[in-house]
Short mmCIF file of C-alpha atoms in Angstrom, two decimals:
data_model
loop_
_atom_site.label_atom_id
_atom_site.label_comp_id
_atom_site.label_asym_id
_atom_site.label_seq_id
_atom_site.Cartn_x
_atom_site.Cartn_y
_atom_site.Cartn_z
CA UNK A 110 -2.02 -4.87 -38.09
CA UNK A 111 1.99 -4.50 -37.20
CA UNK A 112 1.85 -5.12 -33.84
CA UNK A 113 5.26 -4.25 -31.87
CA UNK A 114 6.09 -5.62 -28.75
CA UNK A 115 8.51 -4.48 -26.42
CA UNK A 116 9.85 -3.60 -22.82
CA UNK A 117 7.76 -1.19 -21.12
CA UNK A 118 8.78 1.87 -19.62
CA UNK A 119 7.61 4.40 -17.47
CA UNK A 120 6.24 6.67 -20.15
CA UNK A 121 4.04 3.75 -20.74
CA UNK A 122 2.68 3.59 -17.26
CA UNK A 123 -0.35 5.56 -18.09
CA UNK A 124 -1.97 3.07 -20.52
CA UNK A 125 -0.93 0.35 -19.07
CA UNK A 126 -3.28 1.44 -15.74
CA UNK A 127 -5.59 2.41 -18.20
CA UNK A 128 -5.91 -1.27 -19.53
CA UNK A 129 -5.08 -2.67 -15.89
CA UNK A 130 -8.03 -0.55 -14.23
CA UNK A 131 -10.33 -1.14 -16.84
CA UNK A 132 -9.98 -5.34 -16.72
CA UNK A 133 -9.36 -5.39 -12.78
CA UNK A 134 -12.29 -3.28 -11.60
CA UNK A 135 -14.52 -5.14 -13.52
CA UNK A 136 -13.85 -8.34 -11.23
CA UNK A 137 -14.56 -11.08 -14.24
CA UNK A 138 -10.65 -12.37 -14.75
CA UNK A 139 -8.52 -11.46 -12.74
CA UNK A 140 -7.20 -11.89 -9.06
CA UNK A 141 -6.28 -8.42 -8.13
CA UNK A 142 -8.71 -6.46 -5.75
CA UNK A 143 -11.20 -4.51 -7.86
CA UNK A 144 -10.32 -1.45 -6.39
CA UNK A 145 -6.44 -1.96 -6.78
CA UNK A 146 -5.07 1.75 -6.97
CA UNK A 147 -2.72 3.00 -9.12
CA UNK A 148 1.03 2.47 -7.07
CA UNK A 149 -0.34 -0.85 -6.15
CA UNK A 150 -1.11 -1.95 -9.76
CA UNK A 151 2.11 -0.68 -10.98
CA UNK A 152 3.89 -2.66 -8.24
CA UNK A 153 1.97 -5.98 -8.87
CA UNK A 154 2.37 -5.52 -12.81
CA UNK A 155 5.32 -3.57 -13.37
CA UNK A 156 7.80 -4.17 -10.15
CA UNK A 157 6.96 -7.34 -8.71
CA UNK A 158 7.46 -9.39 -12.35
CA UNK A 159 10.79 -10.29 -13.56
CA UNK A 160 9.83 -8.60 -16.71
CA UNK A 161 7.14 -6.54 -18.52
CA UNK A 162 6.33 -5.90 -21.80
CA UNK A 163 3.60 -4.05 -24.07
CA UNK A 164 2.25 -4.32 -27.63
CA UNK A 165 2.40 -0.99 -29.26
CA UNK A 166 0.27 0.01 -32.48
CA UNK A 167 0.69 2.99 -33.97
CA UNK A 168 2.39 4.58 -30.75
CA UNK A 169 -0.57 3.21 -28.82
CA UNK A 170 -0.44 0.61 -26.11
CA UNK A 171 -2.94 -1.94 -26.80
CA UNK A 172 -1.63 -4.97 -24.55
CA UNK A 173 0.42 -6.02 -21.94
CA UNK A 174 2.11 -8.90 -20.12
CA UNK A 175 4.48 -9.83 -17.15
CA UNK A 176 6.80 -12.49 -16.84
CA UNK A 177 7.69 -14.05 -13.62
CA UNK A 178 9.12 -17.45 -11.95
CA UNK A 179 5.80 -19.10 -10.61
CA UNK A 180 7.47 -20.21 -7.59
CA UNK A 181 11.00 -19.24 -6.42
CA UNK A 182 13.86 -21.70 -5.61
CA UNK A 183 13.21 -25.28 -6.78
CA UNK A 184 9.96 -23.77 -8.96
CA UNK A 185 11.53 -21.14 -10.22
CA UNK A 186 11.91 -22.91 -13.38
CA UNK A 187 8.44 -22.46 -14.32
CA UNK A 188 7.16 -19.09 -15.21
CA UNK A 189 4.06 -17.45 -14.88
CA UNK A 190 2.79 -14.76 -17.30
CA UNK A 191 -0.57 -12.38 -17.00
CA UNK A 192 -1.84 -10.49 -20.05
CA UNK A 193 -4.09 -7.98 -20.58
CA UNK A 194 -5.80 -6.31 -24.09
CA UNK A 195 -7.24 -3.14 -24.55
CA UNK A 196 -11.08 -3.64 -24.84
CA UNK A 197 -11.29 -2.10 -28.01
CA UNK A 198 -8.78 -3.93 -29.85
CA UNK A 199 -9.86 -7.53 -28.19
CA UNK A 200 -10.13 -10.42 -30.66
CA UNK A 201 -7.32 -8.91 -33.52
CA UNK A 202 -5.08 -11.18 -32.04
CA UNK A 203 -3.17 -9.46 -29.45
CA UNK A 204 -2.99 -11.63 -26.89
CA UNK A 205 -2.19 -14.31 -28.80
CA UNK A 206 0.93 -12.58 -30.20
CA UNK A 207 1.71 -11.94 -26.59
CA UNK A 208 1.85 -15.52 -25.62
CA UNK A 209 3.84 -16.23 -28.19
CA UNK A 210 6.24 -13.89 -27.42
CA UNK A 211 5.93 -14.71 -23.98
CA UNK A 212 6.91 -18.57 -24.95
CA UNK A 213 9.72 -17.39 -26.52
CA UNK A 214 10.94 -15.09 -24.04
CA UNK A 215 10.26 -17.54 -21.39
CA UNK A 216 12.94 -19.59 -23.05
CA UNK A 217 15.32 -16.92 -23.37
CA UNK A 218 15.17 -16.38 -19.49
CA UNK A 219 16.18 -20.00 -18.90
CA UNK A 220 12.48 -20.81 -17.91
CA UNK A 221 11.51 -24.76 -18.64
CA UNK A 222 7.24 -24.04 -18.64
CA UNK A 223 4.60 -21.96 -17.72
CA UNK A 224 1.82 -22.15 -15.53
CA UNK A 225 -1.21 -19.77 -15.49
CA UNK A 226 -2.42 -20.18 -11.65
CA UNK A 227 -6.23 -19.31 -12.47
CA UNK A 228 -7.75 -18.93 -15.34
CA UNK A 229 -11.68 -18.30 -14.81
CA UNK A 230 -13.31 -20.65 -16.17
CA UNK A 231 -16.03 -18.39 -17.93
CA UNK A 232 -13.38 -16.82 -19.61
CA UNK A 233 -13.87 -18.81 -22.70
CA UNK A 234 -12.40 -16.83 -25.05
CA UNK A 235 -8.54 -17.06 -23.19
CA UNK A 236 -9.07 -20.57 -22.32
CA UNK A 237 -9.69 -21.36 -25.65
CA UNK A 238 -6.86 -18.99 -27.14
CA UNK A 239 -4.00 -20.75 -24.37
CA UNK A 240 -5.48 -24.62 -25.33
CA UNK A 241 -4.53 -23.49 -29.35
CA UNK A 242 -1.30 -22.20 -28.15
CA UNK A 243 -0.62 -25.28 -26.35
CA UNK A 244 -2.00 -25.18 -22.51
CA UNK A 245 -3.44 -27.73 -20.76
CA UNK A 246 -5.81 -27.66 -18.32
CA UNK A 247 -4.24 -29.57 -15.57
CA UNK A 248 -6.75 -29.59 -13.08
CA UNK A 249 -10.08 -27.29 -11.78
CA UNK A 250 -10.34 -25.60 -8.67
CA UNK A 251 -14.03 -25.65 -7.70
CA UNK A 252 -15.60 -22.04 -6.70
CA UNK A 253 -11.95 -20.54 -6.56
CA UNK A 254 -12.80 -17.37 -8.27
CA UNK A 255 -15.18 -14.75 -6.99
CA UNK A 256 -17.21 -13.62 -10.00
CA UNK A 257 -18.28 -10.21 -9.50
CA UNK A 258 -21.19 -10.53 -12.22
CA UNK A 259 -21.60 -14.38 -11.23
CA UNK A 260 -20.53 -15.18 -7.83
CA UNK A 261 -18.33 -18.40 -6.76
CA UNK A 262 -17.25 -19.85 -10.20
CA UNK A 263 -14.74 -22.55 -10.86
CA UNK A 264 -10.91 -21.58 -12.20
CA UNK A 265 -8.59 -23.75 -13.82
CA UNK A 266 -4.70 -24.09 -13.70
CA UNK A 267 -2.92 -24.25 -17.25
CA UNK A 268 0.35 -25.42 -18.19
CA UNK A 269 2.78 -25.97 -21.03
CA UNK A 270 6.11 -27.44 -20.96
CA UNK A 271 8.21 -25.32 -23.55
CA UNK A 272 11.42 -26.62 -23.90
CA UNK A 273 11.33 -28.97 -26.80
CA UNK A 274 11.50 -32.45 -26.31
CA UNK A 275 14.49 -34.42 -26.24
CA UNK A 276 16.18 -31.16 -24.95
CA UNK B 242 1.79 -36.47 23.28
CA UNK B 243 0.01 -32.82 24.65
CA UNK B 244 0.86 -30.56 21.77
CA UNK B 245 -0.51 -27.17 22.36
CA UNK B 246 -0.71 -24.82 18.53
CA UNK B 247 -0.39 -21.22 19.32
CA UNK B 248 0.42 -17.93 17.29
CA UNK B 249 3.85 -17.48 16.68
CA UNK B 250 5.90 -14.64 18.85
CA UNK B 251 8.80 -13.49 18.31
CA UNK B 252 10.41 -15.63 20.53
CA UNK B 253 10.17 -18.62 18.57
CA UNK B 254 11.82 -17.32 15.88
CA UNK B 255 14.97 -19.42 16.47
CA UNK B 256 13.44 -22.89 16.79
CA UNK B 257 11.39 -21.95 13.47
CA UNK B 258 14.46 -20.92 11.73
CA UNK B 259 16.34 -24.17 12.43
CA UNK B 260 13.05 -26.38 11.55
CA UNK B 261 12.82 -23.88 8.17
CA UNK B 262 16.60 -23.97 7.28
CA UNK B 263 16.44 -28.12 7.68
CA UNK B 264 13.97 -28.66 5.65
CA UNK B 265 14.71 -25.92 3.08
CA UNK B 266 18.24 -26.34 2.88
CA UNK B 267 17.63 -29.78 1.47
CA UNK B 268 15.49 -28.79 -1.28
CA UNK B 269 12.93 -31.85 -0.95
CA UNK B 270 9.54 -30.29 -0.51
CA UNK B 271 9.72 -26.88 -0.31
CA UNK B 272 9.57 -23.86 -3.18
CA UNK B 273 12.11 -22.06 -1.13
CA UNK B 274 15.73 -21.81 -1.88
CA UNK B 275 17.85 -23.80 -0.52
CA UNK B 276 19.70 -21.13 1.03
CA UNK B 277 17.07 -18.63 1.92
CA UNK B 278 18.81 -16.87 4.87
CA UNK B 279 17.57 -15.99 8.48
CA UNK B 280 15.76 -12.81 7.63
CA UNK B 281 14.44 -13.92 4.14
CA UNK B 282 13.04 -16.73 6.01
CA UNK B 283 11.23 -14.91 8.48
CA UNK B 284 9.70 -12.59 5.73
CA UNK B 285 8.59 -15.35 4.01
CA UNK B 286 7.06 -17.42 7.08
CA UNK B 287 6.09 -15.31 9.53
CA UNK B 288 5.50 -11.71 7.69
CA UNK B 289 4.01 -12.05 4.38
CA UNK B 290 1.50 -14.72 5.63
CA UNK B 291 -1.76 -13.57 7.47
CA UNK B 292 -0.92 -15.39 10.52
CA UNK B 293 1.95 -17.94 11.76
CA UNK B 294 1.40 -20.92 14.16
CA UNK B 295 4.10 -23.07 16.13
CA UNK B 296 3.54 -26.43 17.82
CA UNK B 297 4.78 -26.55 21.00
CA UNK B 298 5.53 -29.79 23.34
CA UNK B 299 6.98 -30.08 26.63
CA UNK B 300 8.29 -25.99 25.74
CA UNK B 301 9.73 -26.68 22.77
CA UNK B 302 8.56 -25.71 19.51
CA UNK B 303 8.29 -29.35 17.07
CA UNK B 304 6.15 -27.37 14.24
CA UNK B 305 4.87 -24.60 12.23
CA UNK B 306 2.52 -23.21 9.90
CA UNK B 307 1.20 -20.28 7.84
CA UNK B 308 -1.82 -19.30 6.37
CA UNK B 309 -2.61 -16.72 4.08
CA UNK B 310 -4.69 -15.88 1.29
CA UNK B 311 -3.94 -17.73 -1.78
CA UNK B 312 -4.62 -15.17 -4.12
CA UNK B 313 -5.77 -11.26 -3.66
CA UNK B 314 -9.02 -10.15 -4.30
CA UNK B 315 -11.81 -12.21 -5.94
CA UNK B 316 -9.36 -15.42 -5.01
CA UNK B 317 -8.94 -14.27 -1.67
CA UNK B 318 -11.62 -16.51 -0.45
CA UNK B 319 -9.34 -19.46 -0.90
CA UNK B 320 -5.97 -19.62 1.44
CA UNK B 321 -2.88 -21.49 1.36
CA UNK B 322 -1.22 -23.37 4.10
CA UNK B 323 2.55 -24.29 4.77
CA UNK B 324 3.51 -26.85 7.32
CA UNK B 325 6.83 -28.13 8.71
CA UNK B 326 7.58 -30.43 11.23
CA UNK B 327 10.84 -30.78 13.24
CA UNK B 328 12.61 -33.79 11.81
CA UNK B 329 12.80 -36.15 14.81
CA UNK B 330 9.15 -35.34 15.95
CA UNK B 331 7.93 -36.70 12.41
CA UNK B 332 5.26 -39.26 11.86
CA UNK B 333 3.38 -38.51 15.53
CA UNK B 334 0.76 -36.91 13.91
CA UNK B 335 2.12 -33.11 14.16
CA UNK B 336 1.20 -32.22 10.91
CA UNK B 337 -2.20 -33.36 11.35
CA UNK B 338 -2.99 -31.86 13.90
CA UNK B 339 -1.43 -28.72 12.32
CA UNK B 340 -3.78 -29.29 9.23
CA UNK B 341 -7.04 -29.89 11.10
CA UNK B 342 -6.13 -26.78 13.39
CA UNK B 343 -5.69 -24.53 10.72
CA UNK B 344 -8.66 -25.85 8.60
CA UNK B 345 -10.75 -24.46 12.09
CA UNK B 346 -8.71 -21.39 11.52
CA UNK B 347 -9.37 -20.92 8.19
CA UNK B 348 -13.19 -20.94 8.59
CA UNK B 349 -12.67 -18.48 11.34
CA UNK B 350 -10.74 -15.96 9.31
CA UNK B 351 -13.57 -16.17 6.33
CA UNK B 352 -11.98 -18.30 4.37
CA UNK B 353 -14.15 -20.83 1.98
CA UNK B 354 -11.52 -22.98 1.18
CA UNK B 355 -7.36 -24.02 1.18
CA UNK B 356 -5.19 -24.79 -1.35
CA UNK B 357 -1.55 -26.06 -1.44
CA UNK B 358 0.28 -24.90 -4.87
CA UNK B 359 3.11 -27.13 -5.38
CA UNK B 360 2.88 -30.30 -3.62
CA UNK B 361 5.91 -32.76 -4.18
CA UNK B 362 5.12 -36.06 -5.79
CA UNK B 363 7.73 -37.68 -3.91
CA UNK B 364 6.59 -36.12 -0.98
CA UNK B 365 4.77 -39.80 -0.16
CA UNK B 366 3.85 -38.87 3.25
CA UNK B 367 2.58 -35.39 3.09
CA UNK B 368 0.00 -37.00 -0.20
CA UNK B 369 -1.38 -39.43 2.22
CA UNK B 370 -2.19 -37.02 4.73
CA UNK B 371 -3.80 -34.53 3.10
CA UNK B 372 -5.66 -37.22 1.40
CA UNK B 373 -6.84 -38.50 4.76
CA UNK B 374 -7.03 -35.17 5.76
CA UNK B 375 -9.99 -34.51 3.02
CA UNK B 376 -7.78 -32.63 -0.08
CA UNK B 377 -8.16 -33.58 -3.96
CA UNK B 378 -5.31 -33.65 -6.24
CA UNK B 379 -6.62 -31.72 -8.55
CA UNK B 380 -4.09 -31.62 -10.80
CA UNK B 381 -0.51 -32.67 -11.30
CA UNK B 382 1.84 -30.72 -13.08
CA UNK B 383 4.58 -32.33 -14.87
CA UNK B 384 8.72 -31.82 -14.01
CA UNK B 385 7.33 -28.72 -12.13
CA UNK B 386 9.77 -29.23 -8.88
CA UNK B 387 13.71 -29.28 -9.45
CA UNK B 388 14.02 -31.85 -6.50
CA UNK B 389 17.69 -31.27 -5.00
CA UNK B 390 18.44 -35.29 -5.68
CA UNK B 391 15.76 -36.51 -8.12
CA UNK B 392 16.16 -33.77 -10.30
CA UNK B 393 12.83 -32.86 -12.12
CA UNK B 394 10.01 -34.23 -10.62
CA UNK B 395 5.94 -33.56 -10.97
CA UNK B 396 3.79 -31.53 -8.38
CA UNK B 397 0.66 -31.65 -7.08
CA UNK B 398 -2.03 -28.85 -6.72
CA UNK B 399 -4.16 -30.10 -3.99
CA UNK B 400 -7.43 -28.46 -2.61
CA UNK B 401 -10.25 -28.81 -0.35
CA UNK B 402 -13.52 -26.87 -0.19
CA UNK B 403 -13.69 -26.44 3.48
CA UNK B 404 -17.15 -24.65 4.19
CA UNK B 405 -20.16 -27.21 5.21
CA UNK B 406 -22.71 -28.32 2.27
CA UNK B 407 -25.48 -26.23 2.15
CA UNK B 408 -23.87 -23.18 3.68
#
């Protein structure tokens, strides 16, 4: 698979709400409302983020991710990303290309680490995907997420320094 | 000391812009920028959050705090909290009552539970009292806060589940 990642653009807006409506109205992962409409998803994913990119294969969009400072002012050098994968192409490694390009990226923008705010914690397969690429789980915020399928379930915060040490 | 916590009019805006721009300016506690101006502050204190509360003693307004949703949708159930307390009215127990007062309103606007994001580990004072005030450092995240003299410094995440056992 030669996946390319780049900027996204507005022709890409259409598969990226594709992907985004798809994951969000299911209510398993992420914190958006589950009936987040089109503008607003575009704003939250596209506007809002310093930066957003998408993994094209063969002229499709398969993935995407943001890139914003976690907190502004003296937080702002911490970044937060959010990625998404199109169901059908899950588990070809996608998202973890992503993060790595995210890592790198992050580094490029003058960002010192990254922070993921909450990560459900019955989303095994990411949790386990962000501790290989080098996120901690820093701490666990009891019932935090609203499971749509499970109800009240715990979410944890991940983080990874990514400037090198000694730097 | 008779401190009376109301909602926020418009006609407090000044006093809450010099207690923000105090505490901001010096780049101590608070994810801010240093020099967030006037309006930015008031868009970020009193308009984005769900509700804004002031202090008030003897007609003068001595603190403040927001509350808002941490996170949209199936986080939503979980808010965040920001208090500040006007420097030479510190340590007389303004920020707890602040704390408890907006733990009441937090269970009266639906909310299961409050979280505070980033808090300063050199912030000795506000630790205790949230401690005492029933929170868990969940988690500490490491050279997360560019403190304005200490340079990098670790954060907290701290969080309480705020809805009675059993309910």
């Amino acid at each position: 698979m030669s996946v390319v990642i780049r900027r996204a653009q507005k022709s890409d807006y259409r598969e990226i709400w594709e992907i985004f409506s798809d994951i969000v109205s299911k209510g398993e992962t992420y914190a958006f409302p589950t009936d987040t409409g089109r503008e607003e998803a575009i704003a939250l994913w596209l506007t809002a983020p310093s930066k957003t990119f998408v993994a094209v294969l063969d002229n499709k969009v398969i993935g995407t991710y943001y890139i914003k400072p976690n907190h502004p002012g003296p937080g702002s050098h911490i970044c937060n990303c959010g990625y998404m994968v199109l169901e059908r192409t899950r588990g070809k490694g996608v998202a973890s290309a992503m993060c790595e390009h995210s890592q790198r990226q992050a580094l490029r923008m003058g960002f010192k680490g990254m922070q993921f705010n909450l990560v459900v914690s019955t989303n095994s397969d990411a949790i386990r995907l962000w501790k290989k690429l080098g996120f901690d789980i820093i701490g666990t915020l009891p019932k935090s997420f609203n499971h749509r399928k499970l109800g009240l379930v715990d979410a944890h915060v991940m983080y990874k320094w990514l400037e090198p040490a000694g730097e």
